[in-house]
Amino acid sequence: GEDVEQSLFLSVREGDSSVINCTYTDSSSTYLYWYKQEPGAGLQLLTYIFSNMDMKQDQRLTVLLNKKDKHLSLRIADTQTGDSAIYFCAELKTGGFKTIFGAGTRLFVKA
Amino acid sequence: EADIYQTPRYLVIGTGKKITLECSQTMGHDKMYWYQQDPGMELHLIHYSYGVNSTEKGDLSSESTVSRIRTEHFPLTLESARPSHTSQYLCASSESSGYTFGSGTRLTVV
């Protein structure tokens, strides 16, 4: 199938690290993405990783890609209350014409 | 700053009315999309376009229609609004490095 799968909820304490996981379907996907959506807003592209990379780091964000297992993760270091949002994983399918989004992981950060 | 603009931001309208949700982008992207999303839920692709005069229906059946006469403009029209159309509508454009989303139109049909 075409599903990108994510766990629905994650709760962490402020200052801890958050790890949001995602499995995708197309081993030939060229780009994989993480988007953030705050309440009442559109989605904001946080970061993306090209399929020939294993890891990408951008300030507090670390993306890990395991192509063999088709597993993508987003680690947020020193999680803050402002990081509370829905995080969507997405893959760009082979051919570059279709992007499949996961259902989103709701991150709750407790003060 | 936003490079993709959606108007109106909020809309409350009566059943049976015709409405057009506007979406414009300034990035010159060929690919544009409309998604329907209930609050906090997953995205459902309802329409997409790969360029001028190209429009396709998405994965979710929708009673809306779209047009793409200019690269920068991708409006969505509901000929006769119903309460079941109450939702958030997100417009996006893309290149390979990812999508840029608008802020959305929150539509309520009463």
Short mmCIF file of C-alpha atoms in Angstrom, two decimals:
data_model
loop_
_atom_site.label_atom_id
_atom_site.label_comp_id
_atom_site.label_asym_id
_atom_site.label_seq_id
_atom_site.Cartn_x
_atom_site.Cartn_y
_atom_site.Cartn_z
CA GLY A 1 0.00 0.00 0.00
CA GLU A 2 0.86 3.66 0.00
CA ASP A 3 0.63 4.31 3.72
CA VAL A 4 3.23 6.28 5.61
CA GLU A 5 2.82 5.22 9.22
CA GLN A 6 3.45 7.18 12.39
CA SER A 7 2.45 6.73 15.99
CA LEU A 8 -0.37 9.12 16.87
CA PHE A 9 0.83 10.55 20.18
CA LEU A 10 4.05 11.33 22.02
CA SER A 11 4.37 13.01 25.40
CA VAL A 12 7.68 14.28 26.79
CA ARG A 13 8.88 16.58 29.56
CA GLU A 14 10.34 19.96 28.78
CA GLY A 15 14.11 19.67 28.34
CA ASP A 16 14.03 16.01 27.33
CA SER A 17 14.65 14.74 23.80
CA SER A 18 11.72 13.75 21.61
CA VAL A 19 11.98 11.05 18.98
CA ILE A 20 9.21 10.77 16.42
CA ASN A 21 9.27 7.70 14.21
CA CYS A 22 7.90 6.99 10.77
CA THR A 23 7.89 4.08 8.36
CA TYR A 24 7.43 4.62 4.65
CA THR A 25 6.71 2.37 1.75
CA ASP A 26 8.72 3.19 -1.34
CA SER A 27 12.34 2.11 -1.19
CA SER A 28 12.98 4.32 -4.22
CA SER A 29 11.59 7.48 -2.64
CA THR A 30 14.00 10.32 -3.34
CA TYR A 31 13.10 12.79 -0.61
CA LEU A 32 11.66 12.35 2.86
CA TYR A 33 10.26 15.24 4.84
CA TRP A 34 9.18 16.36 8.27
CA TYR A 35 6.50 19.01 8.61
CA LYS A 36 5.21 20.76 11.73
CA GLN A 37 1.65 21.99 12.17
CA GLU A 38 0.63 24.25 15.02
CA PRO A 39 -3.07 24.61 15.94
CA GLY A 40 -5.11 26.44 13.34
CA ALA A 41 -2.19 26.83 10.94
CA GLY A 42 -0.91 25.25 7.77
CA LEU A 43 2.01 22.84 7.67
CA GLN A 44 5.54 24.19 7.87
CA LEU A 45 8.44 22.30 6.32
CA LEU A 46 10.91 21.59 9.12
CA THR A 47 13.54 19.61 7.31
CA TYR A 48 14.05 17.07 4.57
CA ILE A 49 16.59 14.41 3.77
CA PHE A 50 17.67 13.09 0.44
CA SER A 51 17.57 9.32 0.13
CA ASN A 52 21.33 8.92 -0.27
CA MET A 53 21.91 10.37 3.20
CA ASP A 54 21.78 8.56 6.54
CA MET A 55 21.58 11.56 8.80
CA LYS A 56 20.96 15.26 8.71
CA GLN A 57 21.34 17.67 11.60
CA ASP A 58 19.95 21.18 11.81
CA GLN A 59 20.32 22.88 15.19
CA ARG A 60 18.05 20.96 17.61
CA LEU A 61 16.72 18.66 14.88
CA THR A 62 18.33 15.39 13.82
CA VAL A 63 16.88 13.25 11.07
CA LEU A 64 17.93 9.61 10.78
CA LEU A 65 17.17 7.52 7.72
CA ASN A 66 17.37 3.72 7.62
CA LYS A 67 16.70 2.81 4.02
CA LYS A 68 16.94 -0.92 4.62
CA ASP A 69 14.06 -0.78 7.10
CA LYS A 70 12.34 2.20 5.40
CA HIS A 71 12.40 3.98 8.72
CA LEU A 72 12.71 7.70 9.29
CA SER A 73 13.01 9.45 12.63
CA LEU A 74 13.05 13.02 13.87
CA ARG A 75 14.85 13.80 17.09
CA ILE A 76 14.22 17.12 18.81
CA ALA A 77 16.84 17.93 21.43
CA ASP A 78 15.97 19.99 24.53
CA THR A 79 12.25 19.91 23.71
CA GLN A 80 10.41 23.11 24.58
CA THR A 81 6.70 23.79 25.14
CA GLY A 82 6.72 25.66 21.83
CA ASP A 83 7.53 22.37 20.12
CA SER A 84 4.04 21.07 20.99
CA ALA A 85 2.42 20.48 17.61
CA ILE A 86 1.56 17.79 15.08
CA TYR A 87 4.52 16.43 13.13
CA PHE A 88 3.90 14.90 9.71
CA CYS A 89 6.28 12.56 7.95
CA ALA A 90 6.09 12.49 4.15
CA GLU A 91 7.79 10.73 1.25
CA LEU A 92 8.20 11.85 -2.35
CA LYS A 93 7.33 8.84 -4.45
CA THR A 94 9.45 7.61 -7.33
CA GLY A 95 8.95 9.84 -10.35
CA GLY A 96 8.70 12.96 -8.23
CA PHE A 97 5.00 13.57 -8.77
CA LYS A 98 3.31 12.36 -5.64
CA THR A 99 3.99 13.01 -1.97
CA ILE A 100 2.41 10.75 0.62
CA PHE A 101 1.81 12.15 4.10
CA GLY A 102 1.51 10.22 7.32
CA ALA A 103 -1.41 10.85 9.67
CA GLY A 104 0.75 12.96 11.99
CA THR A 105 2.22 12.49 15.48
CA ARG A 106 0.82 14.78 18.18
CA LEU A 107 3.67 15.89 20.42
CA PHE A 108 2.72 17.09 23.90
CA VAL A 109 5.44 18.81 25.92
CA LYS A 110 4.84 18.98 29.67
CA ALA A 111 6.38 21.83 31.61
CA GLU B 1 7.13 35.42 5.42
CA ALA B 2 4.41 33.58 3.48
CA ASP B 3 4.96 32.96 -0.21
CA ILE B 4 1.60 31.28 -0.61
CA TYR B 5 -1.54 33.10 0.32
CA GLN B 6 -5.01 31.82 1.03
CA THR B 7 -8.13 33.90 1.43
CA PRO B 8 -10.37 34.07 3.27
CA ARG B 9 -8.81 32.83 6.50
CA TYR B 10 -12.22 32.01 8.00
CA LEU B 11 -15.59 31.70 6.27
CA VAL B 12 -19.05 30.94 7.61
CA ILE B 13 -21.61 30.44 4.89
CA GLY B 14 -25.14 29.14 4.47
CA THR B 15 -26.08 25.85 2.87
CA GLY B 16 -26.49 26.04 -0.90
CA LYS B 17 -24.20 29.03 -1.42
CA LYS B 18 -21.45 29.04 -4.03
CA ILE B 19 -18.00 29.85 -2.70
CA THR B 20 -14.50 30.19 -4.08
CA LEU B 21 -11.42 29.73 -1.92
CA GLU B 22 -8.45 31.65 -3.25
CA CYS B 23 -4.85 30.48 -3.35
CA SER B 24 -1.90 32.32 -4.85
CA GLN B 25 1.84 31.68 -4.75
CA THR B 26 4.76 33.86 -5.75
CA MET B 27 7.43 31.18 -6.08
CA GLY B 28 6.73 30.16 -9.66
CA HIS B 29 6.03 26.55 -8.67
CA ASP B 30 4.35 24.44 -11.31
CA LYS B 31 2.84 21.94 -8.87
CA MET B 32 -0.03 23.04 -6.66
CA TYR B 33 -2.40 21.13 -4.38
CA TRP B 34 -5.56 21.39 -2.31
CA TYR B 35 -5.91 19.33 0.85
CA GLN B 36 -8.86 18.95 3.15
CA GLN B 37 -8.07 18.50 6.83
CA ASP B 38 -10.37 18.19 9.80
CA PRO B 39 -8.78 19.81 12.89
CA GLY B 40 -5.78 17.84 14.10
CA MET B 41 -6.41 15.04 11.66
CA GLU B 42 -4.65 13.69 8.58
CA LEU B 43 -4.49 15.44 5.23
CA HIS B 44 -6.67 14.35 2.32
CA LEU B 45 -5.63 15.36 -1.19
CA ILE B 46 -8.67 16.61 -3.12
CA HIS B 47 -7.13 18.32 -6.18
CA TYR B 48 -3.74 18.91 -7.74
CA SER B 49 -2.19 20.59 -10.73
CA TYR B 50 1.14 20.11 -12.48
CA GLY B 51 0.94 23.38 -14.36
CA VAL B 52 -1.25 25.78 -16.30
CA ASN B 53 -4.38 24.10 -17.70
CA SER B 54 -3.59 20.91 -15.78
CA THR B 55 -5.96 19.80 -13.01
CA GLU B 56 -6.55 16.38 -11.50
CA LYS B 57 -8.76 14.94 -8.77
CA GLY B 58 -7.00 13.65 -5.70
CA ASP B 59 -7.49 10.65 -3.49
CA LEU B 60 -10.53 11.97 -1.64
CA SER B 61 -13.72 12.41 -3.60
CA SER B 62 -14.79 16.01 -3.48
CA GLU B 63 -17.68 18.01 -4.89
CA SER B 64 -15.38 20.95 -5.48
CA THR B 65 -13.72 22.03 -8.71
CA VAL B 66 -10.45 23.84 -9.42
CA SER B 67 -8.90 25.81 -12.25
CA ARG B 68 -5.34 26.71 -13.18
CA ILE B 69 -5.33 29.50 -15.75
CA ARG B 70 -2.20 31.13 -14.36
CA THR B 71 0.82 29.55 -12.71
CA GLU B 72 0.42 31.56 -9.54
CA HIS B 73 -3.32 31.09 -8.99
CA PHE B 74 -5.22 27.90 -8.07
CA PRO B 75 -8.74 28.67 -6.82
CA LEU B 76 -11.13 26.04 -5.46
CA THR B 77 -14.89 26.39 -5.97
CA LEU B 78 -17.84 24.76 -4.25
CA GLU B 79 -20.97 25.24 -6.35
CA SER B 80 -23.38 24.44 -3.52
CA ALA B 81 -21.98 24.32 -0.01
CA ARG B 82 -23.25 21.72 2.47
CA PRO B 83 -22.59 21.18 6.19
CA SER B 84 -20.48 18.13 5.25
CA HIS B 85 -18.04 20.55 3.58
CA THR B 86 -17.19 22.07 6.95
CA SER B 87 -13.43 21.59 7.31
CA GLN B 88 -10.06 23.28 6.89
CA TYR B 89 -8.78 23.61 3.33
CA LEU B 90 -5.03 23.86 2.82
CA CYS B 91 -3.39 24.97 -0.40
CA ALA B 92 0.22 24.10 -1.16
CA SER B 93 2.78 24.38 -3.91
CA SER B 94 5.93 22.33 -4.28
CA GLU B 95 9.31 21.66 -5.69
CA SER B 96 11.43 18.61 -4.88
CA SER B 97 12.75 20.15 -1.67
CA GLY B 98 9.27 20.13 -0.22
CA TYR B 99 5.87 21.72 0.00
CA THR B 100 5.04 25.25 1.02
CA PHE B 101 1.61 25.44 2.61
CA GLY B 102 -0.73 28.36 2.99
CA SER B 103 -2.28 29.17 6.35
CA GLY B 104 -5.54 27.52 5.36
CA THR B 105 -9.18 28.50 5.06
CA ARG B 106 -11.41 27.33 7.89
CA LEU B 107 -14.84 26.81 6.29
CA THR B 108 -18.04 26.38 8.27
CA VAL B 109 -21.29 25.68 6.43
CA VAL B 110 -24.40 26.27 8.50
#
